[in-house]
XYZ file of C-alpha atoms in Angstrom:
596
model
C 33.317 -54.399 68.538
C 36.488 -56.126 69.771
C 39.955 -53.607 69.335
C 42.124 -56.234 67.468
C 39.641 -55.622 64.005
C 39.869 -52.369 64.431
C 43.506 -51.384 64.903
C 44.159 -54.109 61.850
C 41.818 -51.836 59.541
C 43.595 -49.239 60.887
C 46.896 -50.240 60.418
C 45.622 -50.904 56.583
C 44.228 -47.921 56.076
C 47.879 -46.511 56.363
C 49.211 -48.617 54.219
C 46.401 -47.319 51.461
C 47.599 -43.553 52.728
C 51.081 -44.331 51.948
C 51.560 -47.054 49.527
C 48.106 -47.185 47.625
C 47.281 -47.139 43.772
C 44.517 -46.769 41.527
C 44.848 -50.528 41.526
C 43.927 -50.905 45.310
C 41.206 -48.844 44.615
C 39.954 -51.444 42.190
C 40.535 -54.009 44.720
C 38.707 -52.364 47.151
C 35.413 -51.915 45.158
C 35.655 -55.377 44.269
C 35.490 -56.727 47.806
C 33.087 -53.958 48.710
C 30.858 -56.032 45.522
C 31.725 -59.006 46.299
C 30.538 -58.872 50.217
C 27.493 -56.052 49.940
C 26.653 -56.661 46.247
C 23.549 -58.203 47.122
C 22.018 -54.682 48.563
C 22.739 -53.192 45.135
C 21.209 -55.374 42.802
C 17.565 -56.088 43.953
C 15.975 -54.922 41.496
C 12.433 -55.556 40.706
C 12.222 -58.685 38.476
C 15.300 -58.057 36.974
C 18.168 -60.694 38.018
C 21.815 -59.219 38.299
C 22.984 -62.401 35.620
C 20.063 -61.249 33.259
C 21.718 -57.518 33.597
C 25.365 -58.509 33.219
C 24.218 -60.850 30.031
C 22.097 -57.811 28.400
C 24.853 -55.455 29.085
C 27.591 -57.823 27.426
C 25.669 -58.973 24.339
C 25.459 -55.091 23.496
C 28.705 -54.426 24.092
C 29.801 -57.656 21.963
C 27.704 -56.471 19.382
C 28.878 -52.811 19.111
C 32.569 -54.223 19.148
C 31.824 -56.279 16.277
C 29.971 -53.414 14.414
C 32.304 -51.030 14.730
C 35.469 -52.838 13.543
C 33.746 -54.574 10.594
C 32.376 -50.537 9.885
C 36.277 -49.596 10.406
C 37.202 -52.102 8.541
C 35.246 -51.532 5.283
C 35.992 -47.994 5.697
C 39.838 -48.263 5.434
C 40.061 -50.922 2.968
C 41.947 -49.802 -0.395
C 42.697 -50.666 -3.416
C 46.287 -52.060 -4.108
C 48.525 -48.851 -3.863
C 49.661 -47.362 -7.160
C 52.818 -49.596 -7.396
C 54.422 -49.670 -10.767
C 57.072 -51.883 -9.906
C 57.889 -55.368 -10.090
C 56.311 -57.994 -7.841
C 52.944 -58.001 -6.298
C 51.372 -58.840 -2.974
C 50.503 -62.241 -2.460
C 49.402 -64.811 -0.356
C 51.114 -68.152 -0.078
C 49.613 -71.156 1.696
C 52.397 -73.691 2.304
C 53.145 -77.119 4.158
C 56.264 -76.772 6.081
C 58.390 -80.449 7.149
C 61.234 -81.532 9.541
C 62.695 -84.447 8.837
C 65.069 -85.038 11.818
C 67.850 -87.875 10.835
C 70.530 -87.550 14.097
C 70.932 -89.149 16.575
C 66.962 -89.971 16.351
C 64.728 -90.249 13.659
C 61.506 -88.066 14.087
C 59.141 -86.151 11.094
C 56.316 -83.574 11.164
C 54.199 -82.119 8.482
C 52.137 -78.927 9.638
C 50.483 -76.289 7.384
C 52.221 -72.286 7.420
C 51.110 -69.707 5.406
C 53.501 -66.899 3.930
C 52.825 -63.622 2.582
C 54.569 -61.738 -0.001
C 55.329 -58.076 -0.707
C 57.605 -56.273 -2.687
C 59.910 -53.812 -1.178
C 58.689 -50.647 -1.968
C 54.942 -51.370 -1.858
C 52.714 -49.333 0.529
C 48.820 -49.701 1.079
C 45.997 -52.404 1.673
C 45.679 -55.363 -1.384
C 42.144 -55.756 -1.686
C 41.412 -55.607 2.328
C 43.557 -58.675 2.652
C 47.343 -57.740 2.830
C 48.566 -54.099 4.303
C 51.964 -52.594 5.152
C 50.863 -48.999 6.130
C 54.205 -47.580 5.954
C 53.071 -43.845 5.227
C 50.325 -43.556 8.527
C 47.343 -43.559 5.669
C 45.398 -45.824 7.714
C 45.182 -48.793 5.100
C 44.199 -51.793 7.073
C 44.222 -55.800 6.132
C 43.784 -58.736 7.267
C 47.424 -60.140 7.425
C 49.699 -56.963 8.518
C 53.234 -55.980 7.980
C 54.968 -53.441 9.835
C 58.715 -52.919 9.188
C 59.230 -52.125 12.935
C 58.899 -56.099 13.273
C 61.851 -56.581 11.150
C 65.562 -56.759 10.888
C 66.874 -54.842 13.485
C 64.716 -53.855 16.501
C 62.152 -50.696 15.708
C 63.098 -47.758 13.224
C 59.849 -48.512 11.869
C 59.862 -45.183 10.399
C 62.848 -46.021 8.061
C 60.216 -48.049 6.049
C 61.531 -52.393 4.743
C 63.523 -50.222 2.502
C 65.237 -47.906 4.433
C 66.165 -50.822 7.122
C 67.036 -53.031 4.235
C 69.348 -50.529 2.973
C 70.778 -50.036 6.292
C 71.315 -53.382 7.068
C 72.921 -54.407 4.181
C 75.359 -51.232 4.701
C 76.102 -52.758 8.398
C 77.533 -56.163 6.165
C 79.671 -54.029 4.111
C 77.294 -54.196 0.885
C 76.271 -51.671 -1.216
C 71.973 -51.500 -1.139
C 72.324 -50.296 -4.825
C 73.279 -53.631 -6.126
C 70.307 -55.237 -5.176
C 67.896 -52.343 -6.412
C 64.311 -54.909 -6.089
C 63.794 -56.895 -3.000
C 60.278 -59.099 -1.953
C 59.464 -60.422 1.256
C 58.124 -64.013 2.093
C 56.624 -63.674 5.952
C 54.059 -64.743 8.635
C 52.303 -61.758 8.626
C 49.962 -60.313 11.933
C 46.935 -61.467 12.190
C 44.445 -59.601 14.382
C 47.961 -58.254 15.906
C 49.569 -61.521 16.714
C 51.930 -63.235 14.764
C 55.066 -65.922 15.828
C 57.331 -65.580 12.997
C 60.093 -68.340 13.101
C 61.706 -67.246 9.618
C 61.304 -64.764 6.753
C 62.744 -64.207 3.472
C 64.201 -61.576 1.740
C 64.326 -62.489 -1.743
C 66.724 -59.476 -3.236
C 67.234 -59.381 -7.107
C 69.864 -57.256 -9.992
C 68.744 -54.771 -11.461
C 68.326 -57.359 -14.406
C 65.393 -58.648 -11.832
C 67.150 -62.448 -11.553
C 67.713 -63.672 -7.792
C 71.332 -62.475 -6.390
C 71.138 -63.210 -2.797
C 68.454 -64.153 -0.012
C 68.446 -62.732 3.835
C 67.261 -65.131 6.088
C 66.041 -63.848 9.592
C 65.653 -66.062 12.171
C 63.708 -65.837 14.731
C 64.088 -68.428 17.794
C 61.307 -69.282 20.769
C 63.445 -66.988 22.900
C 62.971 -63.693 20.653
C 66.037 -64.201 19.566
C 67.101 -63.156 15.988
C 70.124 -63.445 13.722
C 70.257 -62.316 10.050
C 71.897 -64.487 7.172
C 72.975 -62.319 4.213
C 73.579 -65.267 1.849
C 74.828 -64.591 -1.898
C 75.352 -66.870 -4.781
C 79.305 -67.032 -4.631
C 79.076 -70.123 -3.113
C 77.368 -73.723 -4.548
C 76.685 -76.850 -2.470
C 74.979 -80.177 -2.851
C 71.699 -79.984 -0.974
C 71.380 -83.064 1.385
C 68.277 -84.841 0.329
C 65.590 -85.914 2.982
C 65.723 -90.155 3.125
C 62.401 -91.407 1.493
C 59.472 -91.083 3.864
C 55.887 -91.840 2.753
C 54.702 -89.415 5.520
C 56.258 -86.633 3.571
C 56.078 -88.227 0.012
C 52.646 -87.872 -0.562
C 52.665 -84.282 0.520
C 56.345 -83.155 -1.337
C 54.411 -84.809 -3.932
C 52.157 -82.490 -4.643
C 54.349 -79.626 -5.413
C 56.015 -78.764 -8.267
C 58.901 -76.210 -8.454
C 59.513 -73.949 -11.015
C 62.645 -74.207 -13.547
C 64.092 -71.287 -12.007
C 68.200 -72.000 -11.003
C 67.878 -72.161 -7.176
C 70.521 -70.548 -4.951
C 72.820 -72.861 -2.799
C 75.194 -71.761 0.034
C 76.381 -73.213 3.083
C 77.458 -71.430 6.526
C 78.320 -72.298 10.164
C 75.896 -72.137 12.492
C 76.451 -69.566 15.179
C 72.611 -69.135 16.791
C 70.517 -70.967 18.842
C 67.332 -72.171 17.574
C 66.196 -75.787 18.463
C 67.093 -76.773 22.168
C 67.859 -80.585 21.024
C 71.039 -78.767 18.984
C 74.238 -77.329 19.587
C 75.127 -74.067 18.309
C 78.078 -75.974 16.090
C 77.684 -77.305 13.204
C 76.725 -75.559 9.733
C 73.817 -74.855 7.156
C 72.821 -74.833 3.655
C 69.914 -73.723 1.675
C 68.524 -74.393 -1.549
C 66.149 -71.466 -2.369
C 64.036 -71.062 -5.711
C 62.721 -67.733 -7.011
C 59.298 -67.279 -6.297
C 58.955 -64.384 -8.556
C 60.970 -66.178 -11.683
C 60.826 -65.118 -14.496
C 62.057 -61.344 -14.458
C 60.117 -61.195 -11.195
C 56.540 -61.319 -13.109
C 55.734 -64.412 -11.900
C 53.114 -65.559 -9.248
C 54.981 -68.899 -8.687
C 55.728 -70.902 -5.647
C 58.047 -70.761 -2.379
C 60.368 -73.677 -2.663
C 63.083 -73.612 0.137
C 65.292 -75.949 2.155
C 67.601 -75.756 4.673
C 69.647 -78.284 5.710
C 71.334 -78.979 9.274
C 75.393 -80.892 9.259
C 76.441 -81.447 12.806
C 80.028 -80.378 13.734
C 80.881 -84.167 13.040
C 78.936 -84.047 9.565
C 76.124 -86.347 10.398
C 73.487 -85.037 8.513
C 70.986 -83.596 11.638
C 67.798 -81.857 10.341
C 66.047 -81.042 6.501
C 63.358 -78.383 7.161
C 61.673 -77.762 3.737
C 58.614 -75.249 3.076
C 57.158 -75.048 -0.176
C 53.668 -73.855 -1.742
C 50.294 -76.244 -1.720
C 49.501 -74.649 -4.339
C 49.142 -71.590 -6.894
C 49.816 -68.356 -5.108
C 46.867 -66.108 -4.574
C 46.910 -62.746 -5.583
C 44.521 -60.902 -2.879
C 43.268 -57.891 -5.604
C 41.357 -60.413 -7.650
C 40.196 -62.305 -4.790
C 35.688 -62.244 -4.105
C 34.070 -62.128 -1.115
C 33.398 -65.455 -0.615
C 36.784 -66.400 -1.538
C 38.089 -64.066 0.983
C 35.512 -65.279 3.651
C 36.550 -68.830 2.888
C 40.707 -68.112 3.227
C 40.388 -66.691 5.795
C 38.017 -69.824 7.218
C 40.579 -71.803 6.233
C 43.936 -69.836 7.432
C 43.100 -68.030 10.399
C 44.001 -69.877 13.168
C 47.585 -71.717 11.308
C 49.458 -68.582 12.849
C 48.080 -69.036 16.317
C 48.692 -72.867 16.157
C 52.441 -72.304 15.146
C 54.149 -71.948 19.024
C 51.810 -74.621 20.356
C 53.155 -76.912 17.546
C 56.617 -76.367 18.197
C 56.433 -77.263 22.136
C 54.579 -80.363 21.083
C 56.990 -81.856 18.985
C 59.597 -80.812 21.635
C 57.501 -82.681 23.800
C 58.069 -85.660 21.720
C 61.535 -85.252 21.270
C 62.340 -85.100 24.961
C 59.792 -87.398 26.358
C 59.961 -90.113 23.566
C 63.039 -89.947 21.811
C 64.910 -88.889 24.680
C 66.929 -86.301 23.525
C 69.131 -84.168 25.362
C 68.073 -80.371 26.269
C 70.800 -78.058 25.449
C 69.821 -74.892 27.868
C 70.524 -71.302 25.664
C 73.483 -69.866 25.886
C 73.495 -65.961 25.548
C 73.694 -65.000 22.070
C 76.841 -63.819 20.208
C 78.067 -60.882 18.576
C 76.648 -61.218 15.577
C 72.873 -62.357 16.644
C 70.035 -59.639 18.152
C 69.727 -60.416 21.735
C 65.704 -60.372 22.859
C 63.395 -57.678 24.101
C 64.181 -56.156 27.518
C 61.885 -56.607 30.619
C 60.392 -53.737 32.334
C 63.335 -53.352 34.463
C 65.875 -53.880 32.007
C 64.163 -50.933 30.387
C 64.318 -48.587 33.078
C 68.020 -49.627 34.172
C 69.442 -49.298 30.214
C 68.694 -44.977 29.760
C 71.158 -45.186 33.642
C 74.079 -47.501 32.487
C 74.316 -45.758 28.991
C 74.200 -41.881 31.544
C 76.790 -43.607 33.986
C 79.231 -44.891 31.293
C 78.122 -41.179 29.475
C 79.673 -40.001 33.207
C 82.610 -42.692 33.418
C 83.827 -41.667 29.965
C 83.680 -38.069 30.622
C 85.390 -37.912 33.805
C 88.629 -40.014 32.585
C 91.763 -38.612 31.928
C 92.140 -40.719 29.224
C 92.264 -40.172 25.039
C 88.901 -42.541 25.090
C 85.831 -42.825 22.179
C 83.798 -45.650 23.320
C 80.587 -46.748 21.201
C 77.593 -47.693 23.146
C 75.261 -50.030 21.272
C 72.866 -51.251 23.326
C 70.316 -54.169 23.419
C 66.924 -55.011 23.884
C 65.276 -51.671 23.557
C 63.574 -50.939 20.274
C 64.525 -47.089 18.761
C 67.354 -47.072 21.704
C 70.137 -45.370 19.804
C 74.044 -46.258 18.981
C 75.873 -43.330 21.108
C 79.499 -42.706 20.713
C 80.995 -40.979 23.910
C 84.520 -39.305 24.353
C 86.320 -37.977 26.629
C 87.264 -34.363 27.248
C 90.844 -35.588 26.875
C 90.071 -36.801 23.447
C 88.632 -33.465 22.821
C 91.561 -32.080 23.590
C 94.280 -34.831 21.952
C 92.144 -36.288 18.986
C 95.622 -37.617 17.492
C 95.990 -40.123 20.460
C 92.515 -41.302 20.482
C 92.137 -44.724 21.781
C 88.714 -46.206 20.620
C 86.709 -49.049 21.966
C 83.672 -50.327 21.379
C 80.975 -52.196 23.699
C 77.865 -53.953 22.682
C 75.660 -55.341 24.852
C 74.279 -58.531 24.025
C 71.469 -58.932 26.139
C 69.619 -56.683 28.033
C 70.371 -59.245 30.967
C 73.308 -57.577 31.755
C 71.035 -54.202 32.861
C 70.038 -56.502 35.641
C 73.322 -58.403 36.366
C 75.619 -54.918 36.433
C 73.585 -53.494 39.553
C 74.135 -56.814 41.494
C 78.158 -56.100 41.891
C 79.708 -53.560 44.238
C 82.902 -53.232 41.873
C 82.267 -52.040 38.587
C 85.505 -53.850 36.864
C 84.515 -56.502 38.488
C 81.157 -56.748 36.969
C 82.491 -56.309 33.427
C 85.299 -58.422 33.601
C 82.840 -61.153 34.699
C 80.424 -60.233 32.471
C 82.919 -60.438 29.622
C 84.814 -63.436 30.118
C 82.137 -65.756 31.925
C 78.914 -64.538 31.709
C 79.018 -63.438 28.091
C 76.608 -60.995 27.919
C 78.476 -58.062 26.818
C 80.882 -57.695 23.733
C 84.380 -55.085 24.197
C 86.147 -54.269 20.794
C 89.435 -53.926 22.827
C 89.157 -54.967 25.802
C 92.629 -53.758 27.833
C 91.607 -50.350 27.751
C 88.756 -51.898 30.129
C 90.657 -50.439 32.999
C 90.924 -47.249 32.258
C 87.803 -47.112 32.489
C 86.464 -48.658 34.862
C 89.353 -48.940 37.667
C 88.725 -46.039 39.787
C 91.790 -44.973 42.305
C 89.126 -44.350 44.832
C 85.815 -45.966 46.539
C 82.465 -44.398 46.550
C 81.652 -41.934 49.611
C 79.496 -43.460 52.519
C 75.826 -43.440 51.982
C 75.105 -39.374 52.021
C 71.741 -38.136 50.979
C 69.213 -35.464 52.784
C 65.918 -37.910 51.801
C 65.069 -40.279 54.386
C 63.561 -42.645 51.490
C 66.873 -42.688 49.090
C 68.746 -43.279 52.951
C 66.564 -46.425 54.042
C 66.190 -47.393 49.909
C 69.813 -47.970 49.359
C 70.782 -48.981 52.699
C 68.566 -52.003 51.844
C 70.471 -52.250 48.809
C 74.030 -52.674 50.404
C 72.508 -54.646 52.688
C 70.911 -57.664 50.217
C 73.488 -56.839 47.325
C 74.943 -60.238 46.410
C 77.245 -61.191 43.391
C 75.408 -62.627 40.644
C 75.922 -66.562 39.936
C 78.093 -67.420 36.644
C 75.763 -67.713 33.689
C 77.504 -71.374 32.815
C 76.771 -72.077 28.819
C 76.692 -74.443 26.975
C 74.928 -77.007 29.084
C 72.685 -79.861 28.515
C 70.018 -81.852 30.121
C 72.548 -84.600 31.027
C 74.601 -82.024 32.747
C 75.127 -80.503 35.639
C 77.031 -77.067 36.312
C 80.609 -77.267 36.744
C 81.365 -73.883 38.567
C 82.399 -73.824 41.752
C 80.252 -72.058 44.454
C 81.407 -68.350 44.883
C 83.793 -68.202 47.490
C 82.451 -65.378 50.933
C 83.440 -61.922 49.472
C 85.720 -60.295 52.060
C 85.658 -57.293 51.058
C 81.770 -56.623 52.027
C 79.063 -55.600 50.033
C 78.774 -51.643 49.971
C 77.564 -49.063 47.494
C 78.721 -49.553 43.854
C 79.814 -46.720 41.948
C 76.412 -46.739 40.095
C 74.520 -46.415 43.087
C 77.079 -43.454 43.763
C 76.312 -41.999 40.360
C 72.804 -41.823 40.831
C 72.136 -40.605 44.375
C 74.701 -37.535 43.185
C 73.998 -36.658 39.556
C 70.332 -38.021 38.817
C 67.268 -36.372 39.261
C 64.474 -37.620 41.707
C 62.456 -39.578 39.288
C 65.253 -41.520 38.044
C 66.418 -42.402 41.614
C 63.353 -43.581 42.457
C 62.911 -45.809 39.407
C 66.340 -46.910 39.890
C 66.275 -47.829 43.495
C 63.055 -49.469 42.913
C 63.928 -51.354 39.969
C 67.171 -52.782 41.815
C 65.004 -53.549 45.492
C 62.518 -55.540 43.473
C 65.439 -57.932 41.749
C 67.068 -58.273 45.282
C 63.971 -58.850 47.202
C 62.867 -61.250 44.069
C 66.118 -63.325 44.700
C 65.309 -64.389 48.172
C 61.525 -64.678 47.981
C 60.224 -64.697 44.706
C 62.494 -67.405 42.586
C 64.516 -64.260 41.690
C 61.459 -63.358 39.351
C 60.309 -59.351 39.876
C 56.579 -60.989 37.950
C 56.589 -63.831 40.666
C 57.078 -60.607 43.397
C 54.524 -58.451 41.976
C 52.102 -61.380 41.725
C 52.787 -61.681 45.395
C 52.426 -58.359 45.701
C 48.825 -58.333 44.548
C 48.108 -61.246 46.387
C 49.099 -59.088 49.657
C 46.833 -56.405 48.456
C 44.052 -58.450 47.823
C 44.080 -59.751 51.291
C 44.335 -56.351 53.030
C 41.441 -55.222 50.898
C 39.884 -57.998 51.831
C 40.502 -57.276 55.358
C 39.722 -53.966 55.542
C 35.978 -54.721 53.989
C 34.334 -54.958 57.802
């Protein structure tokens, strides 16, 4: 045996000694398979396909057992609900007409389902919202975690309804009955591009609607739209794609609600976020919310110039079904027809923006980060881990000034992550000359961004002003703050892994680029390259905080988390998935290697 082979396996056996995971180990007994598998299945007359296809066929068939015996087990009856409103099911046809600057139509199939507010428990196996942990189970799920802000699913759609409202500055006692119109889960998946909350008087007549909106970006922004305000709805042109199908439908004599607002979020990329909508919305609940009528809305798209853009328009095919008086077979045959229109509904969307771009031509507007009054989207992995540090080092920051300062934290991204307010032992100490300020993050992008600058006014004064991904109440008390009269220390630490962890840091730390919005496929960015920093790169007051006042498991995940999006930048398409995927691709081949 030749020495190179062996000093290479041994050189990866240290690597397994040092570095190595449960996952190598995986990757290990899969080579070890995949090059002496043949000594372990000879069997006697028995192939190793015949084995594999026995072995899955029983497992398939236990899996399917057991959740159709766990299914019949926790279906209910419809929850004692002595309310108004009732579960329902609505199957609807949902259109586009686009009129500006190209003309393009659709016509796909959606299906909604209703609740009331209030309701808890499974209606007839088909339609849950298991609010109370009682283990009722449906078909077509809702979980109030899923909506309006992000998590608080223990609050119940009540509580969160009530609490949202109270963030617009109404009172949740004028609108005592609320129902929701939604794309429920389905086997635990569900793209939900809007749902309505149809909120009634305590005289049960339709006062207002909330309209969350939900872009391809998970994105949301909440419309809290009343009926102070009346428009004329801008009719679709006559199209006998859409004619026969509108056709069909029939709305009730309800009065529908109008109103009109500007358009402040990002949801198509062939529009601007100028520009301003109206809906026309019918109850479906009308009269006195005893009804089992028919969603009937539209929503209508004016361009900043008023050229009428966009009429989107979904309405019921049909009566709506009430799941408690549904049979079997009429259950088995929904469900035939309906299951797959929720998995369909992403797929559809890039296909028509397919269209649009390829075919019509239309320009790409890129997203620009969303504003104040939107949700920004779920953070990554290491947006996670960086958020609980930031909120502890501006915890620190605000603490240690000498400063009167209150500053509340809301953060972004992170479902359940709390709204802190922080002060100062100064304010303690002088609450009549409390200065307050307020910063919201608005997307957990800035975790990531804040760690790339050595200069922490720096990085929020950027992150302010160009990037936009943070909101300040007041921003000139920004400096006293974040202006510190003296640099971090040199790198001091007695662990040789922190030392040669963040002296990589300082050594790959780069400013971020400008996060340039809005731009558009015909466009090219105008900011000038970022001039050589003469100052140098060195330790940031963050990395300061945490080598001095953080424990050794949030070092680690901290130093980790910010290696991975440096190392990403250079090698990986500044992606930390494209790294790890490279990562495994590394380990594979060492495995591979070490198999002799």
């Amino acid at each position: 045996m030749s020495v190179q082979p062996v000093l290479l396996r041994v050189a990866v056996l240290c690597y397994y000694l040092v570095l190595g995971t449960i996952g190598d180990v995986v990757l290990l007994a899969a080579s070890f398979l995949w090059n002496r598998g043949s000594h372990i299945f000879r069997l006697p007359e028995i192939s190793s396909g015949e084995v594999f296809l026995l072995a899955a066929t029983v497992a398939i068939a236990a899996f399917v057992y057991s959740s159709y015996a766990e299914r019949c087990a926790r279906i209910g009856e419809l929850s004692v609900w002595d309310g108004p409103g009732r579960p329902l099911l609505f199957p609807c046809r949902t259109t586009h007409t686009r009129l500006f600057p190209r003309k393009h139509s659709f016509v796909y199939s959606y299906l909604l389902v209703g609740i009331p507010i209030g309701w808890t428990g499974a209606a007839g196996g088909m339609v849950s919202n298991d609010e109370h942990g009682t283990g009722a189970s449906g078909w077509y799920k809702i979980d109030a975690a899923d909506y309006l802000e992000r998590g608080s699913g223990h609050l119940g759609l009540r509580g969160k309804l009530n609490a949202y409202l109270e963030s617009q500055g109404v009172d949740a006692s004028r609108y005592p009955y609320a129902y929701l119109a939604t794309a429920a889960k389905f086997l635990g998946y569900h793209f939900n591009p809007v749902s309505f909350w149809y909120l009634y008087s305590a005289d049960k007549t339709l006062a207002a609607i909330i309209l969350e909106v939900n872009n391809t970006f998970d994105e949301r922004r909440m419309y809290f739209l009343t009926t102070d305000d009346t428009i004329e709805s801008i009719e679709a042109p006559k199209d006998d794609s859409l004619e026969g199908v509108a056709g069909a439908h029939q709305s009730n004599d309800s009065k529908p609600l109008r109103r009109t607002w500007p358009k402040d979020f990002h949801v198509s990329p062939f529009n601007s976020r100028k520009g301003s909508y109206s809906l026309v919305a019918h109850d479906p609940l009308s009269p006195n919310m005893e009804g089992q009528g028919q969603i009937d809305n539209t929503i209508n798209l004016i361009s900043s110039k008023d050229h009428a853009k966009l009429v989107a328009r979904i309405f019921s095919v049909g009566d709506a079904v009430d799941p408690t008086e549904m049979t079997f077979l009429q259950k088995y045959r929904f469900l035939a027809s309906w299951w797959w229109v929720g998995f369909v509904t992403f797929p559809r969307i890039l296909k028509e923006a397919a269209l649009l771009f390829f075919q019509r031509k239309l320009h790409v507007w890129y997203r620009p980060e969303p504003l104040k009054t939107s949700i920004g989207r779920h953070a990554d992995k290491t947006e996670s881990q960086l958020e609980p540090l930031f909120r502890r080092y501006l915890k620190y920051l605000v603490g240690q000034s000498p400063e009167p300062l209150v500053v509340k934290y809301i953060p972004s991204g992170i479902a359940d992550a709390p709204v802190e307010t922080m002060m100062s032992a100064s304010a303690r100490e002088r609450p009549s000359l409390v200065e307050e300020m307020e910063l919201k993050v608005l997307t957990p992008v800035f975790y990531s961004r804040f760690v790339y600058y050595a200069h922490d006014f720096e990085a929020i004064f950027s992150e302010l002003n160009e990037s936009n991904t943070i909101w300040v109440s007041n921003a000139k008390r920004l400096p006293k703050l974040f202006v510190k009269k003296d640099p971090p220390l040199p790198l001091q630490t007695a662990s040789y892994v922190d030392y040669c962890y963040f002296t990589a840091i300082k050594k790959l730390r780069q400013r971020p680029a400008r996060l340039e919005r809005p731009l558009t496929s015909s466009q090219t960015s105008t900011a000038m390259q970022s001039p050589k920093d003469i100052r140098g790169f060195r330790l940031s007051s963050m990395d300061g905080y945490v080598l001095a006042h953080e424990d050794g498991k949030a070092r680690q995940a901290y130093r980790n988390s910010v290696l991975k999006l440096f190392i990403a930048d250079r090698i990986a398409l500044s992606s930390v998935d494209i790294l790890q995927l490279e990562h495994w691709a590394l380990r594979l081949l060492l495995a591979w290697v070490a198999m002799p």
